[in-house]
Short mmCIF file of C-alpha atoms in Angstrom, two decimals:
data_model
loop_
_atom_site.label_atom_id
_atom_site.label_comp_id
_atom_site.label_asym_id
_atom_site.label_seq_id
_atom_site.Cartn_x
_atom_site.Cartn_y
_atom_site.Cartn_z
CA SER A 20 80.18 -6.88 221.32
CA ASP A 21 83.78 -8.09 221.37
CA VAL A 22 84.09 -10.86 223.95
CA GLY A 23 86.25 -8.58 226.08
CA TRP A 24 83.66 -6.19 227.04
CA VAL A 25 81.39 -7.31 230.07
CA VAL A 26 78.44 -7.78 227.52
CA GLY A 27 80.48 -10.16 225.45
CA HIS A 28 81.49 -12.79 228.36
CA SER A 29 78.30 -12.20 230.44
CA TYR A 30 75.47 -12.20 227.98
CA ILE A 31 76.81 -14.00 225.04
CA CYS A 32 78.68 -16.64 227.10
CA TYR A 33 78.05 -17.88 230.71
CA ALA A 34 74.77 -16.03 231.31
CA PRO A 35 72.93 -18.00 228.69
CA LEU A 36 74.54 -20.90 229.68
CA ILE A 37 73.69 -20.43 233.50
CA HIS A 38 69.69 -20.58 232.31
CA GLY A 39 70.27 -23.51 229.93
CA CYS A 40 70.02 -21.32 226.53
CA THR A 41 71.76 -21.84 223.46
CA THR A 42 73.71 -18.76 222.28
CA VAL A 43 74.02 -18.14 218.28
CA VAL A 44 77.42 -15.95 218.20
CA PHE A 45 77.65 -13.74 214.83
CA GLU A 46 80.25 -12.40 213.71
CA GLY A 47 80.59 -9.57 210.91
CA LYS A 48 78.09 -6.93 209.50
CA PRO A 49 74.39 -7.20 209.36
CA VAL A 50 74.64 -5.67 205.68
CA GLY A 51 76.53 -6.77 202.47
CA THR A 52 76.90 -10.36 203.95
CA PRO A 53 75.24 -11.03 201.19
CA ASP A 54 72.57 -8.50 202.09
CA ALA A 55 70.58 -6.71 204.66
CA GLY A 56 68.33 -9.84 205.49
CA THR A 57 71.26 -11.55 207.23
CA PHE A 58 69.77 -11.58 210.48
CA TRP A 59 66.57 -12.58 209.50
CA ARG A 60 68.18 -15.26 208.06
CA MET A 61 69.67 -16.58 211.18
CA ILE A 62 66.69 -16.07 213.20
CA ASP A 63 64.75 -18.41 210.29
CA GLU A 64 67.33 -21.00 210.37
CA HIS A 65 67.92 -21.55 213.87
CA ASP A 66 64.70 -20.74 215.36
CA ILE A 67 66.31 -17.79 217.33
CA LYS A 68 63.88 -16.54 220.21
CA VAL A 69 65.62 -12.93 221.40
CA LEU A 70 68.18 -11.25 219.33
CA PHE A 71 70.71 -8.96 221.14
CA THR A 72 72.50 -6.49 219.49
CA ALA A 73 73.33 -2.71 218.88
CA PRO A 74 71.06 -0.10 217.33
CA THR A 75 73.90 0.92 215.01
CA ALA A 76 73.17 -2.31 213.80
CA PHE A 77 69.78 -1.82 212.64
CA ARG A 78 70.41 1.38 211.28
CA ALA A 79 72.82 -0.12 208.87
CA ILE A 80 69.93 -2.60 207.99
CA LYS A 81 67.29 0.47 207.93
CA ARG A 82 69.36 2.12 205.62
CA GLU A 83 69.86 -0.72 203.34
CA ASP A 84 66.33 -1.69 203.29
CA PRO A 85 64.20 1.32 204.47
CA LYS A 86 60.97 -0.29 204.00
CA GLY A 87 61.84 -3.97 205.41
CA GLU A 88 61.26 -5.65 202.22
CA LEU A 89 63.84 -8.37 203.05
CA VAL A 90 61.93 -9.11 206.21
CA GLY A 91 59.01 -10.79 204.59
CA LYS A 92 61.16 -13.53 203.28
CA TYR A 93 61.80 -15.05 206.05
CA ASP A 94 59.92 -16.99 208.76
CA LEU A 95 60.54 -14.67 212.35
CA SER A 96 57.63 -16.37 213.96
CA SER A 97 60.08 -17.72 216.57
CA LEU A 98 61.52 -14.37 217.78
CA GLN A 99 59.92 -12.67 220.98
CA SER A 100 62.00 -9.50 221.68
CA LEU A 101 64.56 -7.72 220.60
CA PHE A 102 67.11 -6.25 222.93
CA LEU A 103 69.40 -3.36 222.17
CA ALA A 104 72.32 -1.86 224.09
CA GLY A 105 76.10 -0.75 223.82
CA GLU A 106 74.96 2.91 222.61
CA ARG A 107 71.80 5.29 222.61
CA ALA A 108 69.08 3.71 220.77
CA ASP A 109 66.92 6.72 219.26
CA PRO A 110 63.32 6.50 218.68
CA ASP A 111 63.22 6.68 214.91
CA THR A 112 65.19 3.37 214.87
CA ILE A 113 63.11 1.54 217.74
CA GLN A 114 59.83 2.44 215.88
CA TRP A 115 61.42 1.30 212.86
CA ALA A 116 62.26 -2.00 214.49
CA GLN A 117 58.91 -2.51 216.15
CA ASP A 118 57.22 -1.75 212.84
CA GLN A 119 59.20 -4.55 211.08
CA LEU A 120 59.10 -7.16 213.58
CA GLY A 121 56.27 -6.82 215.85
CA VAL A 122 57.87 -7.90 218.97
CA PRO A 123 58.94 -5.53 221.89
CA VAL A 124 61.89 -3.67 221.31
CA ILE A 125 63.78 -3.68 224.78
CA ASP A 126 66.53 -1.03 225.26
CA HIS A 127 68.52 -1.24 228.32
CA TRP A 128 71.29 0.69 229.72
CA TRP A 129 74.76 0.12 231.75
CA GLN A 130 78.12 0.01 231.42
CA THR A 131 81.55 -2.17 231.79
CA GLU A 132 82.06 -1.05 235.30
CA THR A 133 78.62 -2.04 236.37
CA GLY A 134 78.62 -5.36 235.34
CA TYR A 135 74.88 -5.48 234.42
CA ALA A 136 72.24 -3.03 233.71
CA ILE A 137 71.28 0.14 235.51
CA ALA A 138 68.14 0.76 233.93
CA ALA A 139 66.15 -1.83 232.08
CA ASN A 140 62.48 -3.39 231.20
CA PRO A 141 62.56 -7.05 232.98
CA LEU A 142 60.68 -8.79 230.78
CA GLY A 143 61.75 -12.36 232.72
CA ILE A 144 59.85 -11.04 235.78
CA GLU A 145 57.32 -8.30 234.87
CA ALA A 146 57.13 -6.52 231.26
CA LEU A 147 56.99 -2.60 232.07
CA PRO A 148 55.16 -0.36 229.38
CA VAL A 149 58.09 0.58 226.68
CA LYS A 150 58.59 4.40 226.58
CA ILE A 151 60.49 4.65 223.09
CA GLY A 152 63.72 6.61 223.74
CA SER A 153 64.31 5.14 227.41
CA PRO A 154 65.71 2.47 228.61
CA SER A 155 62.75 2.10 231.35
CA VAL A 156 63.76 2.78 234.85
CA PRO A 157 66.48 1.65 237.56
CA MET A 158 66.70 -1.96 238.50
CA PRO A 159 67.15 -3.07 242.46
CA GLY A 160 70.07 -1.66 243.68
CA TRP A 161 70.47 1.49 241.79
CA ASP A 162 69.75 4.80 243.48
CA VAL A 163 70.10 6.88 239.78
CA GLN A 164 69.74 10.54 240.32
CA ILE A 165 70.10 13.63 238.01
CA LEU A 166 72.46 16.00 239.24
CA ASP A 167 73.48 19.69 237.84
CA GLU A 168 77.21 20.71 237.75
CA ALA A 169 77.02 21.50 241.15
CA GLY A 170 75.92 17.86 242.22
CA HIS A 171 72.36 18.98 243.44
CA PRO A 172 69.64 16.84 242.37
CA VAL A 173 67.42 18.16 239.71
CA GLU A 174 63.54 18.49 238.72
CA PRO A 175 62.16 15.73 236.73
CA GLY A 176 62.47 16.38 232.99
CA THR A 177 65.61 18.56 233.93
CA LEU A 178 69.03 17.61 231.71
CA GLY A 179 71.99 17.09 234.03
CA ALA A 180 74.50 14.46 234.73
CA ILE A 181 73.43 10.87 235.61
CA ALA A 182 74.86 9.69 238.67
CA VAL A 183 74.52 6.56 241.41
CA LYS A 184 74.36 7.42 244.77
CA LEU A 185 76.83 5.36 247.03
CA PRO A 186 77.00 2.37 247.78
CA LEU A 187 77.24 0.67 244.57
CA PRO A 188 75.54 -2.75 244.60
CA PRO A 189 77.53 -6.03 244.51
CA GLY A 190 78.88 -6.90 241.22
CA THR A 191 80.32 -3.67 240.24
CA LEU A 192 83.81 -2.66 240.07
CA PRO A 193 85.66 -1.99 243.23
CA THR A 194 88.59 -0.35 241.71
CA LEU A 195 90.68 -0.03 238.85
CA TRP A 196 93.63 -2.93 238.69
CA ASN A 197 96.48 -1.22 240.05
CA ALA A 198 95.03 1.85 239.85
CA GLU A 199 92.92 2.67 243.03
CA ASP A 200 93.72 6.81 242.40
CA ARG A 201 92.85 7.23 238.82
CA TYR A 202 89.53 5.12 240.00
CA ARG A 203 88.70 7.38 242.55
CA LYS A 204 89.16 10.40 240.35
CA SER A 205 87.47 9.08 237.49
CA TYR A 206 84.50 8.02 239.27
CA LEU A 207 83.93 9.33 243.00
CA GLU A 208 85.41 12.76 243.26
CA HIS A 209 83.46 14.60 240.89
CA PHE A 210 80.20 14.31 242.80
CA PRO A 211 81.20 13.56 246.40
CA GLY A 212 78.72 10.05 247.44
CA TYR A 213 78.00 9.26 244.03
CA TYR A 214 79.27 7.37 241.40
CA GLU A 215 79.57 9.48 238.18
CA THR A 216 78.26 7.67 235.32
CA GLY A 217 79.53 10.06 232.66
CA ASP A 218 76.31 10.17 230.66
CA ALA A 219 73.86 13.13 230.51
CA GLY A 220 70.23 12.61 230.52
CA TYR A 221 66.79 12.91 232.76
CA VAL A 222 64.31 11.21 234.72
CA ASP A 223 60.57 11.74 233.57
CA GLU A 224 57.58 12.38 235.89
CA ASP A 225 57.24 8.31 235.94
CA GLY A 226 60.94 7.78 236.83
CA TYR A 227 61.60 6.53 233.25
CA LEU A 228 65.24 7.14 232.72
CA TYR A 229 66.26 8.84 229.52
CA ILE A 230 70.07 8.65 228.32
CA MET A 231 70.75 11.73 225.85
CA ALA A 232 74.94 11.78 225.32
CA ARG A 233 77.73 11.46 227.38
CA THR A 234 78.59 14.36 229.36
CA ASP A 235 81.26 15.31 227.10
CA ASP A 236 78.53 15.51 224.45
CA VAL A 237 76.65 17.97 226.20
CA ILE A 238 77.58 21.32 224.26
CA ASN A 239 77.62 24.82 225.32
CA VAL A 240 76.14 27.41 223.07
CA ALA A 241 76.36 30.91 224.04
CA GLY A 242 75.81 29.82 227.84
CA HIS A 243 72.95 27.18 226.83
CA ARG A 244 73.74 23.66 227.61
CA LEU A 245 72.38 21.74 224.77
CA SER A 246 71.99 17.85 224.31
CA THR A 247 73.67 16.60 221.12
CA GLY A 248 71.23 13.44 221.59
CA ALA A 249 68.11 15.84 221.51
CA MET A 250 69.31 16.86 218.21
CA GLU A 251 70.03 13.76 216.74
CA GLU A 252 66.72 12.29 217.38
CA VAL A 253 65.38 15.35 215.09
CA LEU A 254 67.85 14.56 212.03
CA ALA A 255 67.02 10.74 212.35
CA ALA A 256 63.31 11.48 211.91
CA HIS A 257 63.78 12.63 208.59
CA PRO A 258 62.70 10.36 205.98
CA ASP A 259 66.19 10.21 203.95
CA VAL A 260 68.30 10.00 206.79
CA ALA A 261 69.55 6.44 207.97
CA GLU A 262 72.13 7.49 210.62
CA CYS A 263 73.56 10.59 212.25
CA ALA A 264 75.81 12.27 214.87
CA VAL A 265 75.97 15.73 216.30
CA ILE A 266 79.10 16.94 217.37
CA GLY A 267 80.08 20.28 219.42
CA VAL A 268 82.74 22.24 217.29
CA THR A 269 84.41 25.37 218.81
CA ASP A 270 83.41 28.74 217.74
CA ALA A 271 85.28 32.05 218.39
CA LEU A 272 81.54 33.83 219.33
CA LYS A 273 79.40 31.23 220.91
CA GLY A 274 81.92 28.86 222.61
CA GLN A 275 80.54 25.76 220.61
CA LEU A 276 78.26 25.34 217.93
CA PRO A 277 76.54 22.04 216.97
CA LEU A 278 77.38 20.39 213.52
CA GLY A 279 75.46 17.44 212.20
CA MET A 280 76.91 14.48 210.12
CA LEU A 281 74.32 12.78 208.08
CA CYS A 282 73.92 9.23 206.51
CA LEU A 283 71.35 8.94 203.96
CA ASN A 284 69.48 6.01 203.05
CA ALA A 285 70.20 3.69 200.01
CA GLY A 286 68.49 4.98 197.08
CA VAL A 287 68.39 8.58 198.25
CA ALA A 288 69.30 10.62 195.11
CA ARG A 289 68.09 14.42 195.98
CA ASP A 290 70.59 17.05 196.20
CA HIS A 291 72.36 16.98 199.53
CA SER A 292 71.67 20.55 200.43
CA GLU A 293 68.36 19.99 200.18
CA VAL A 294 68.35 17.93 203.04
CA VAL A 295 70.51 19.63 205.07
CA SER A 296 68.26 22.51 204.81
CA GLU A 297 65.28 20.57 205.71
CA VAL A 298 67.12 18.99 208.87
CA VAL A 299 68.51 22.70 209.76
CA LYS A 300 64.76 23.87 209.82
CA SER A 301 63.43 20.71 211.61
CA VAL A 302 66.03 21.26 214.57
CA ARG A 303 65.11 25.04 214.46
CA ASP A 304 61.28 24.23 214.64
CA GLN A 305 61.63 21.22 217.15
CA ILE A 306 64.47 22.66 219.70
CA GLY A 307 64.39 26.63 218.61
CA PRO A 308 66.68 29.44 217.30
CA VAL A 309 68.86 28.78 220.78
CA ALA A 310 70.42 25.52 219.12
CA ALA A 311 72.32 27.50 216.78
CA PHE A 312 72.33 24.62 214.28
CA LYS A 313 73.22 25.62 210.70
CA LEU A 314 76.08 22.93 210.15
CA ALA A 315 75.56 19.94 208.26
CA VAL A 316 77.23 17.59 205.76
CA VAL A 317 76.22 14.45 204.40
CA VAL A 318 78.81 11.59 204.95
CA ASP A 319 79.04 8.03 203.60
CA ARG A 320 79.61 6.42 207.22
CA LEU A 321 80.59 7.33 210.61
CA PRO A 322 83.38 6.37 212.39
CA LYS A 323 82.57 3.46 215.04
CA THR A 324 84.15 0.80 217.40
CA ARG A 325 83.69 -2.37 216.56
CA SER A 326 80.92 -2.71 219.00
CA GLY A 327 79.01 -0.20 217.36
CA LYS A 328 79.84 3.14 219.22
CA ILE A 329 80.08 6.16 217.08
CA LEU A 330 83.51 8.01 218.10
CA ARG A 331 81.98 11.77 218.86
CA ALA A 332 85.11 12.58 220.72
CA THR A 333 87.43 11.50 217.88
CA MET A 334 85.37 13.71 215.24
CA VAL A 335 85.50 16.85 217.69
CA LYS A 336 89.52 16.53 217.80
CA ILE A 337 89.28 16.50 213.86
CA ALA A 338 86.99 19.35 213.53
CA ASP A 339 89.01 21.42 215.83
CA GLY A 340 92.35 20.75 214.35
CA GLU A 341 93.75 18.94 217.38
CA ASP A 342 96.09 16.02 217.56
CA PHE A 343 94.22 12.44 218.57
CA LYS A 344 95.27 9.22 219.09
CA MET A 345 93.47 6.66 216.71
CA PRO A 346 91.16 4.60 219.01
CA ALA A 347 92.18 0.93 219.68
CA THR A 348 88.82 -0.50 219.14
CA ILE A 349 88.04 1.66 215.86
CA ASP A 350 86.01 -0.84 213.31
CA ASP A 351 87.76 0.99 209.90
CA PRO A 352 90.33 3.83 210.60
CA ALA A 353 90.27 5.13 206.74
CA ILE A 354 86.65 6.56 207.59
CA LEU A 355 88.57 9.11 209.44
CA ASP A 356 90.19 10.63 206.40
CA GLU A 357 86.40 10.78 204.71
CA VAL A 358 85.45 12.60 207.99
CA ARG A 359 88.16 15.06 207.68
CA GLY A 360 87.30 15.75 204.03
CA ALA A 361 83.53 16.26 204.96
CA LEU A 362 84.73 18.75 207.54
CA GLN A 363 87.08 20.30 205.39
CA SER A 364 84.22 21.23 203.35
CA LEU A 365 82.31 23.16 205.95
CA GLY A 366 85.75 24.83 206.90
CA TYR A 367 86.99 22.58 209.77
CA ALA A 368 89.50 20.26 209.93
CA LYS A 369 92.35 22.39 209.24
CA SER A 370 95.48 20.97 209.27
#
């Protein structure tokens, strides 16, 4: 994480110091420096106990070394756990990391605004059973509820907006700097009595929370509200797919249609159309025809922020031919031109 984000200064800097821990800060990419074994070399050389990174880093490593051959070249006996944060951790990436490292892979969920974890697996107190795809359960102080569009709580297993019942616990944002009206409009007005997280998901029967997408990424296909995150899970499970993103593009008939962007594992030499056909069939089989998932294209890389978040909203604007502002935190602006070219091959991103 950039040090400007809350993870950067809390988890990287003062929280470890408060506990007397040594922090090893790595700046750079986890692949190509010189290979996909960079993280493993660091763990070996510095006896690192806990690795904290974004899922996108592990997807990049998995793409370059899908069989984990570089893992065996280093002594990783010091590693006790892997923590993932910053974006949704897809089940396929978590499973790969668990299989390769043999340590607990702990996802957790929070926001810069909240100051610390909303949902987590508190290893330092008591390790909870890991449910792949879930950051576990709300931590003390957080009354997390799933709401429908009218602001009513929904049944377990039902997708909705993730909100926190007020009051918020200590340590969270009390306002926005010189922008009290914007603070109330952005977080408090949509669901009176709640803090709106801007994320969509559901809670299961055991109280485990699942973050499926930003609420902006829940798309409406012919009146059906569908999670792009659920479709991404299906795409990511394909053996040739290293990383993916699903966005909702405007459609005159259905309102929106899902469109998939696929990054393939290194060494995959198959015809791209074959992979596309297979993932389209998988979404139809696992989610159903209601998803109307028929559009997908293979790209070399996805546009991301420096902390690893995929810029889905920017891709939607490009696909729909709308003006957009270049995100200040983008890792490599040139990727947007690559994405535009790929979308144009499907008949979108018309200038």
